[in-house]
């Protein structure tokens, strides 16, 4: 024991406080910190499977911190070690110890991908962020430290997830095939999409999820048709596409400039059952087809589904499409003549749900045209027969109540027209869409 040292009980509190306050400027304080934290840092390195820190520890010794107070060093070491593990935040990184372990993991490198370890350069926590500052790639589930050139050029680098956290940009280049070959999950915050020139799909991958939360419009090149143009292709694992802010799918330039002017929004997606686009008002020169869709939600439509050829080829080969929804106030003639949900109409329970959905999500969403010219809703023969009860179908024999619709569920206009829950479904449709109703023509396609 150094006889010159004082016992802490004999010191004035202000003297102790003065010495502690001066520590940050004491050149020996670094030595105290190293002595306090080296065992904890070594433990973190060992947990990460590395002994590289032993060399760094050796460079810190000997520890030279001294104090005029006998208990000062041991108390400070105890305090520093407690602070090392003290929870100061939430989430994965909650303490200085967690932060240290985090950077150890990031700096290990990868022998498989030839990424050198930087653990030997990690001497203290404040310098750790600087050691990873040059690793700028974000949003991809790749090895930390891999280069962009390697991702683009090396087919052995498997990118399974892309997550974009920037906003306000235009997605105008198709994702390269050497990346999409392993992709499963994609989330992009772009507001516009569509190839800058030429034809093709924005993404061709066997996706499980595709999120485009900010996308407002998808525009495609005119002058080409068929499966060469579109948004997503070959996404066999995709079950739902959610585009909550999408407003328009249409040709670049906003007008038809060629008879060859059509695009597939999604193509060869054999498990896609739901497409949510509640703000979509223009689905122009585009195909929604060849998918086992069960639910489609669109916005208040401002255009029909017509293609450049004058056909209205949408929602064909969608035998399970039971929930088709448009936005309230839709005031354009609509051709749904290719919508033929054969599997739905063939099943009694599904048929009843289909008729209820047809009332709630299509007819009640049409604009009231009573004081102006009538518009037309054109249906396929199968759908027309189902909703009008043609050939003595279900709709001509059963009431709204048998669909589970009570008098309290009726709109004010339905009540004004004398419709009740006891009204036959086919009669309800005639009354509601007739001249005294919302003045729409419900036609059967040729």
Coordinates of C-alpha atoms in Angstrom, one line a residue:
X1 CA 0.0 0.0 0.0
X2 CA 1.3 3.4 -0.9
X3 CA 1.5 5.4 2.4
X4 CA 1.0 8.7 0.5
X5 CA -2.5 7.6 -0.5
X6 CA -5.4 8.8 1.5
X7 CA -8.3 6.8 2.8
X8 CA -11.6 7.9 1.1
X9 CA -13.3 8.3 4.5
X10 CA -10.8 11.0 5.5
X11 CA -11.3 13.0 2.3
X12 CA -13.6 16.0 1.9
X13 CA -16.4 15.3 -0.5
X14 CA -15.5 18.3 -2.6
X15 CA -11.9 17.0 -2.9
X16 CA -13.2 13.6 -4.2
X17 CA -15.6 15.4 -6.6
X18 CA -12.8 17.6 -7.9
X19 CA -10.6 14.6 -8.6
X20 CA -13.4 12.8 -10.4
X21 CA -14.3 15.9 -12.5
X22 CA -10.7 16.2 -13.6
X23 CA -10.5 12.6 -14.8
X24 CA -11.3 13.2 -18.5
X25 CA -8.3 15.5 -18.8
X26 CA -6.0 13.1 -17.0
X27 CA -3.7 11.4 -19.5
X28 CA -3.8 8.3 -17.3
X29 CA -7.6 8.0 -17.4
X30 CA -7.3 6.1 -20.7
X31 CA -5.2 3.5 -18.9
X32 CA -8.0 3.2 -16.3
X33 CA -10.7 2.7 -19.0
X34 CA -8.6 0.1 -20.7
X35 CA -7.9 -1.8 -17.5
X36 CA -11.6 -1.7 -16.6
X37 CA -13.1 -2.8 -19.9
X38 CA -10.5 -5.1 -21.4
X39 CA -11.8 -8.2 -19.7
X40 CA -15.3 -7.4 -20.9
X41 CA -14.1 -6.7 -24.5
X42 CA -12.2 -9.9 -24.5
X43 CA -15.3 -11.8 -23.4
X44 CA -17.3 -10.1 -26.3
X45 CA -14.6 -11.1 -28.8
X46 CA -14.6 -14.7 -27.5
X47 CA -18.4 -14.9 -27.9
X48 CA -18.0 -13.7 -31.5
X49 CA -15.5 -16.6 -32.1
X50 CA -12.4 -14.5 -32.3
X51 CA -9.1 -14.1 -30.4
X52 CA -7.9 -11.2 -32.4
X53 CA -8.3 -8.8 -29.6
X54 CA -5.6 -10.4 -27.5
X55 CA -3.0 -8.5 -29.5
X56 CA -4.9 -5.2 -28.9
X57 CA -5.1 -5.9 -25.2
X58 CA -1.4 -6.4 -25.0
X59 CA -0.8 -3.0 -26.5
X60 CA -2.6 -1.3 -23.7
X61 CA -0.4 -2.6 -20.9
X62 CA 0.9 -1.7 -18.5
X63 CA -1.9 0.2 -16.8
X64 CA -0.5 3.3 -15.1
X65 CA -3.5 5.0 -13.5
X66 CA -2.9 6.2 -10.0
X67 CA -4.8 8.3 -7.5
X68 CA -4.1 10.1 -4.2
X69 CA -7.2 8.3 -2.9
X70 CA -6.7 4.6 -2.0
X71 CA -10.2 3.4 -3.1
X72 CA -10.5 5.7 -6.1
X73 CA -9.2 3.2 -8.7
X74 CA -11.3 0.2 -7.6
X75 CA -14.5 2.3 -7.3
X76 CA -14.0 3.8 -10.7
X77 CA -13.4 0.4 -12.3
X78 CA -16.6 -0.8 -10.7
X79 CA -18.5 2.2 -12.0
X80 CA -17.1 1.8 -15.5
X81 CA -18.0 -1.9 -15.7
X82 CA -21.5 -1.1 -14.4
X83 CA -21.9 1.6 -17.1
X84 CA -20.7 -0.9 -19.7
X85 CA -23.8 -3.0 -19.2
X86 CA -26.2 -0.3 -18.1
X87 CA -29.4 -0.3 -20.3
X88 CA -29.6 3.1 -21.8
X89 CA -31.8 2.4 -24.9
X90 CA -34.3 -0.1 -26.3
X91 CA -34.2 -2.6 -29.2
X92 CA -31.3 -4.8 -30.1
X93 CA -28.5 -2.4 -28.9
X94 CA -29.4 -1.4 -25.3
X95 CA -26.0 -0.9 -23.7
X96 CA -22.3 -0.1 -24.5
X97 CA -21.7 -3.9 -24.3
X98 CA -24.3 -4.6 -26.9
X99 CA -22.8 -1.9 -29.1
X100 CA -19.4 -3.4 -28.8
X101 CA -20.7 -6.9 -29.7
X102 CA -22.6 -5.4 -32.6
X103 CA -19.4 -3.8 -34.2
X104 CA -17.4 -7.0 -33.5
X105 CA -19.9 -8.9 -35.6
X106 CA -19.9 -6.3 -38.4
X107 CA -16.1 -6.3 -38.6
X108 CA -15.5 -10.0 -38.6
X109 CA -15.5 -10.1 -42.4
X110 CA -16.3 -13.2 -44.5
X111 CA -13.7 -15.8 -45.7
X112 CA -16.3 -17.1 -48.2
X113 CA -16.8 -13.7 -49.9
X114 CA -13.2 -12.6 -49.4
X115 CA -14.1 -9.7 -47.1
X116 CA -11.2 -9.0 -44.8
X117 CA -11.6 -8.8 -41.0
X118 CA -11.0 -5.5 -39.4
X119 CA -11.2 -6.7 -35.8
X120 CA -7.5 -6.0 -35.2
X121 CA -8.2 -2.3 -35.9
X122 CA -10.9 -2.1 -33.3
X123 CA -9.2 -0.6 -30.3
X124 CA -12.1 1.4 -28.6
X125 CA -15.8 1.9 -29.0
X126 CA -15.7 5.5 -30.3
X127 CA -13.6 4.4 -33.3
X128 CA -15.9 1.5 -34.2
X129 CA -18.3 3.5 -36.5
X130 CA -15.4 4.9 -38.5
X131 CA -14.2 1.4 -39.3
X132 CA -17.5 0.7 -41.1
X133 CA -18.1 4.2 -42.5
X134 CA -17.0 3.1 -46.0
X135 CA -19.5 0.3 -46.2
X136 CA -22.3 2.2 -47.9
X137 CA -24.6 -0.5 -49.3
X138 CA -27.9 -0.6 -47.5
X139 CA -31.2 -2.4 -48.0
X140 CA -29.9 -5.7 -49.2
X141 CA -29.4 -8.9 -47.1
X142 CA -25.8 -9.4 -48.2
X143 CA -22.5 -9.9 -46.3
X144 CA -21.5 -6.7 -44.6
X145 CA -18.6 -5.2 -46.6
X146 CA -19.4 -6.8 -49.9
X147 CA -19.0 -4.4 -52.9
X148 CA -21.7 -3.3 -55.3
X149 CA -19.6 -4.5 -58.2
X150 CA -19.5 -8.0 -56.6
X151 CA -23.3 -8.0 -56.1
X152 CA -23.9 -7.1 -59.7
X153 CA -21.2 -9.3 -61.2
X154 CA -20.9 -12.4 -59.1
X155 CA -23.8 -14.9 -59.5
X156 CA -22.7 -16.8 -56.4
X157 CA -23.8 -13.8 -54.2
X158 CA -27.4 -14.6 -53.3
X159 CA -29.5 -11.6 -52.6
X160 CA -32.8 -12.7 -51.1
X161 CA -34.2 -9.4 -49.9
X162 CA -34.2 -5.8 -51.1
X163 CA -35.6 -3.1 -48.8
X164 CA -35.5 0.5 -49.8
X165 CA -36.0 3.2 -47.2
X166 CA -35.7 6.3 -49.5
X167 CA -38.7 8.0 -51.0
X168 CA -39.6 10.2 -54.0
X169 CA -37.7 8.3 -56.7
X170 CA -38.6 6.7 -60.1
X171 CA -38.0 3.0 -60.7
X172 CA -37.1 3.1 -64.4
X173 CA -34.6 0.2 -64.7
X174 CA -35.4 -3.5 -64.5
X175 CA -33.7 -5.3 -61.7
X176 CA -30.8 -7.3 -63.2
X177 CA -31.3 -11.1 -63.5
X178 CA -28.3 -12.1 -61.5
X179 CA -29.9 -10.4 -58.5
X180 CA -33.5 -11.4 -59.1
X181 CA -32.6 -15.1 -59.5
X182 CA -32.5 -15.5 -55.7
X183 CA -34.9 -12.7 -54.6
X184 CA -37.8 -13.6 -52.3
X185 CA -38.8 -10.3 -50.7
X186 CA -38.8 -6.8 -52.2
X187 CA -40.0 -3.5 -50.7
X188 CA -39.4 -0.4 -52.7
X189 CA -40.4 3.2 -51.8
X190 CA -40.5 4.5 -55.3
X191 CA -43.4 6.8 -56.3
X192 CA -43.3 6.1 -60.1
X193 CA -42.3 3.0 -62.1
X194 CA -41.8 2.0 -65.7
X195 CA -38.9 1.4 -67.9
X196 CA -37.3 4.5 -69.3
X197 CA -37.3 3.0 -72.7
X198 CA -37.9 -0.4 -74.4
X199 CA -39.9 -3.3 -73.2
X200 CA -39.8 -5.8 -70.4
X201 CA -40.8 -6.4 -66.9
X202 CA -39.6 -4.3 -64.0
X203 CA -38.9 -7.4 -62.0
X204 CA -38.7 -11.1 -63.0
X205 CA -38.3 -13.2 -59.8
X206 CA -39.9 -15.9 -57.8
X207 CA -41.1 -13.6 -55.1
X208 CA -42.9 -14.2 -51.8
X209 CA -43.6 -10.6 -51.1
X210 CA -43.7 -7.4 -53.1
X211 CA -44.4 -4.1 -51.3
X212 CA -44.7 -0.8 -53.2
X213 CA -46.3 1.4 -50.5
X214 CA -45.6 4.8 -52.2
X215 CA -46.1 3.9 -55.8
X216 CA -48.5 6.3 -57.5
X217 CA -48.2 5.4 -61.2
X218 CA -46.9 2.7 -63.5
X219 CA -46.3 3.8 -67.1
X220 CA -45.2 1.5 -69.9
X221 CA -43.8 1.9 -73.4
X222 CA -46.3 1.9 -76.2
X223 CA -45.8 0.0 -79.4
X224 CA -45.5 -3.4 -77.9
X225 CA -48.0 -5.8 -76.5
X226 CA -48.3 -9.2 -74.7
X227 CA -46.2 -10.6 -72.0
X228 CA -43.1 -8.4 -72.9
X229 CA -44.4 -5.5 -70.9
X230 CA -45.4 -5.3 -67.3
X231 CA -44.6 -4.9 -63.6
X232 CA -43.9 -8.4 -62.2
X233 CA -43.4 -11.7 -63.8
X234 CA -42.7 -15.3 -62.7
X235 CA -43.6 -14.6 -59.1
X236 CA -44.8 -18.0 -58.2
X237 CA -44.6 -17.5 -54.5
X238 CA -46.5 -14.2 -54.5
X239 CA -50.0 -14.4 -52.9
X240 CA -50.8 -10.7 -52.5
X241 CA -49.7 -7.4 -54.1
X242 CA -50.4 -4.3 -52.0
X243 CA -50.3 -1.0 -53.8
X244 CA -52.1 1.4 -51.4
X245 CA -51.3 4.6 -53.2
X246 CA -51.3 3.5 -56.9
X247 CA -53.5 5.8 -59.0
X248 CA -52.8 5.0 -62.6
X249 CA -51.5 2.2 -64.9
X250 CA -51.3 3.6 -68.4
X251 CA -49.1 4.2 -71.5
X252 CA -46.2 6.6 -71.2
X253 CA -47.5 10.0 -72.5
X254 CA -51.0 9.3 -71.3
X255 CA -52.6 8.4 -74.6
X256 CA -52.9 5.6 -77.0
X257 CA -50.4 6.1 -79.9
X258 CA -50.4 2.6 -81.3
X259 CA -52.7 -0.4 -81.7
X260 CA -50.0 -2.4 -79.9
X261 CA -50.5 -0.7 -76.6
X262 CA -51.1 -3.0 -73.7
X263 CA -49.3 -4.5 -70.8
X264 CA -49.6 -7.2 -68.2
X265 CA -49.5 -5.8 -64.7
X266 CA -48.5 -9.2 -63.3
X267 CA -47.8 -12.2 -65.4
X268 CA -47.3 -15.9 -64.5
X269 CA -48.1 -15.4 -60.9
X270 CA -50.0 -18.7 -60.3
X271 CA -50.7 -18.2 -56.6
X272 CA -51.7 -14.5 -56.6
X273 CA -55.1 -14.3 -54.8
X274 CA -55.3 -10.6 -53.8
X275 CA -54.5 -7.3 -55.4
X276 CA -55.1 -4.2 -53.3
X277 CA -55.2 -0.9 -55.1
X278 CA -57.8 1.3 -53.3
X279 CA -56.8 4.5 -55.0
X280 CA -56.4 3.2 -58.6
X281 CA -58.5 5.3 -61.0
X282 CA -57.0 4.4 -64.4
X283 CA -56.3 0.9 -65.5
X284 CA -55.8 1.7 -69.1
X285 CA -54.5 -0.6 -71.9
X286 CA -53.5 -3.1 -69.2
X287 CA -54.3 -6.7 -68.6
X288 CA -55.2 -8.3 -65.3
X289 CA -55.4 -11.9 -66.2
X290 CA -54.3 -15.5 -65.7
X291 CA -54.1 -15.5 -61.9
X292 CA -56.3 -17.2 -59.3
X293 CA -57.4 -13.9 -57.9
X294 CA -60.1 -14.0 -55.2
X295 CA -60.1 -10.3 -54.2
X296 CA -59.4 -7.1 -56.2
X297 CA -59.9 -3.7 -54.7
X298 CA -59.8 -0.6 -57.0
X299 CA -60.5 3.1 -56.5
X300 CA -63.1 5.4 -58.1
X301 CA -62.5 4.5 -61.7
X302 CA -62.1 7.3 -64.3
X303 CA -61.5 5.1 -67.3
X304 CA -62.9 1.9 -68.7
X305 CA -60.8 -1.2 -69.1
X306 CA -60.5 -0.8 -72.9
X307 CA -57.3 -1.7 -74.7
X308 CA -56.0 -0.1 -77.9
X309 CA -57.7 -2.8 -79.9
X310 CA -61.1 -1.8 -78.7
X311 CA -61.5 -4.9 -76.6
X312 CA -62.1 -4.9 -72.8
X313 CA -59.9 -7.9 -71.9
X314 CA -59.5 -7.7 -68.2
X315 CA -60.1 -10.2 -65.4
X316 CA -60.5 -13.2 -67.7
X317 CA -59.2 -16.6 -66.6
X318 CA -60.0 -15.5 -63.0
X319 CA -62.4 -18.3 -62.1
X320 CA -62.1 -17.6 -58.3
X321 CA -62.6 -13.8 -58.3
X322 CA -65.5 -13.4 -55.8
X323 CA -64.6 -10.0 -54.4
X324 CA -64.3 -7.3 -57.1
X325 CA -64.5 -3.8 -55.6
X326 CA -64.6 -0.3 -57.2
X327 CA -64.5 3.0 -55.5
X328 CA -67.6 5.0 -54.6
X329 CA -68.8 7.5 -57.2
X330 CA -67.5 5.6 -60.3
X331 CA -69.0 7.5 -63.2
X332 CA -67.7 5.8 -66.4
X333 CA -69.2 2.9 -68.4
X334 CA -67.5 -0.3 -67.4
X335 CA -66.9 -3.4 -69.4
X336 CA -66.4 -6.5 -67.2
X337 CA -67.4 -8.8 -70.0
X338 CA -64.4 -11.1 -69.5
X339 CA -65.0 -11.6 -65.8
X340 CA -66.4 -15.1 -65.5
X341 CA -65.7 -16.6 -62.0
X342 CA -66.9 -20.0 -62.9
X343 CA -65.7 -21.7 -59.7
X344 CA -67.6 -19.1 -57.6
X345 CA -70.8 -19.3 -59.6
X346 CA -70.8 -23.1 -59.5
X347 CA -70.8 -23.3 -55.7
X348 CA -74.0 -22.4 -53.8
X349 CA -72.3 -20.8 -50.8
X350 CA -69.9 -18.9 -52.9
X351 CA -72.7 -17.7 -55.2
X352 CA -74.6 -16.2 -52.4
X353 CA -71.4 -14.4 -51.2
X354 CA -70.7 -13.3 -54.7
X355 CA -74.2 -11.7 -55.1
X356 CA -73.8 -9.9 -51.8
X357 CA -70.3 -8.6 -52.8
X358 CA -71.7 -7.6 -56.2
X359 CA -74.3 -5.4 -54.5
X360 CA -71.9 -3.9 -51.9
X361 CA -68.7 -3.4 -53.9
X362 CA -70.0 -2.7 -57.4
X363 CA -73.6 -1.6 -57.8
X364 CA -73.7 0.5 -54.6
X365 CA -70.4 2.1 -55.7
X366 CA -71.8 3.4 -59.0
X367 CA -72.5 7.1 -59.3
X368 CA -76.1 8.2 -59.2
X369 CA -77.1 9.2 -62.8
X370 CA -80.8 9.8 -62.2
X371 CA -80.7 13.4 -63.4
X372 CA -78.5 12.7 -66.4
X373 CA -77.8 10.2 -69.1
X374 CA -77.4 6.6 -68.2
X375 CA -74.1 4.8 -68.2
X376 CA -73.6 1.1 -68.9
X377 CA -72.2 -1.8 -66.9
X378 CA -71.5 -4.7 -69.3
X379 CA -71.1 -8.1 -67.7
X380 CA -70.2 -11.5 -69.1
X381 CA -73.1 -13.8 -69.8
X382 CA -72.4 -15.9 -66.7
X383 CA -72.2 -13.0 -64.4
X384 CA -75.3 -11.3 -66.0
X385 CA -77.3 -14.5 -65.6
X386 CA -76.3 -14.8 -62.0
X387 CA -77.1 -11.3 -60.9
X388 CA -80.4 -10.9 -62.9
X389 CA -81.7 -14.4 -62.2
X390 CA -81.9 -15.2 -65.9
X391 CA -83.2 -18.7 -66.6
X392 CA -84.8 -18.8 -63.1
X393 CA -81.5 -18.5 -61.3
X394 CA -80.9 -18.0 -57.6
X395 CA -81.3 -14.2 -57.8
X396 CA -84.8 -14.4 -59.2
X397 CA -86.0 -16.7 -56.4
X398 CA -84.3 -15.4 -53.2
X399 CA -84.5 -12.3 -51.2
X400 CA -81.8 -9.9 -49.9
X401 CA -82.5 -11.3 -46.4
X402 CA -81.3 -14.7 -47.6
X403 CA -78.0 -13.1 -48.3
X404 CA -77.8 -11.8 -44.8
X405 CA -78.9 -8.3 -45.7
X406 CA -81.2 -6.7 -43.1
X407 CA -83.4 -3.6 -43.4
X408 CA -80.8 -1.8 -41.3
X409 CA -78.1 -2.6 -44.0
X410 CA -80.1 -0.8 -46.7
X411 CA -79.0 2.6 -48.0
X412 CA -81.3 5.6 -47.8
X413 CA -81.9 5.4 -51.6
X414 CA -82.9 1.8 -51.4
X415 CA -85.3 2.6 -48.7
X416 CA -86.7 5.5 -50.7
X417 CA -87.3 3.1 -53.7
X418 CA -89.4 0.8 -51.5
X419 CA -86.7 -1.9 -51.3
X420 CA -86.7 -4.0 -48.1
X421 CA -84.8 -7.1 -47.0
X422 CA -87.8 -9.1 -48.4
X423 CA -87.2 -7.9 -51.9
X424 CA -86.1 -10.5 -54.5
X425 CA -82.4 -9.9 -55.5
X426 CA -83.2 -9.6 -59.2
X427 CA -86.0 -7.2 -58.5
X428 CA -83.7 -5.2 -56.3
X429 CA -81.2 -4.9 -59.1
X430 CA -83.8 -3.8 -61.6
X431 CA -85.2 -1.2 -59.2
X432 CA -81.9 0.2 -58.0
X433 CA -80.4 0.6 -61.5
X434 CA -83.5 1.6 -63.3
X435 CA -84.5 5.2 -64.3
X436 CA -85.9 5.9 -60.8
X437 CA -82.8 4.4 -59.2
X438 CA -79.3 5.4 -60.1
X439 CA -80.0 5.2 -63.9
X440 CA -77.6 2.6 -65.1
X441 CA -77.9 0.0 -67.8
X442 CA -76.8 -3.5 -66.9
X443 CA -76.0 -5.3 -70.1
X444 CA -75.0 -8.8 -71.1
X445 CA -72.0 -9.0 -73.4
X446 CA -72.5 -10.6 -76.8

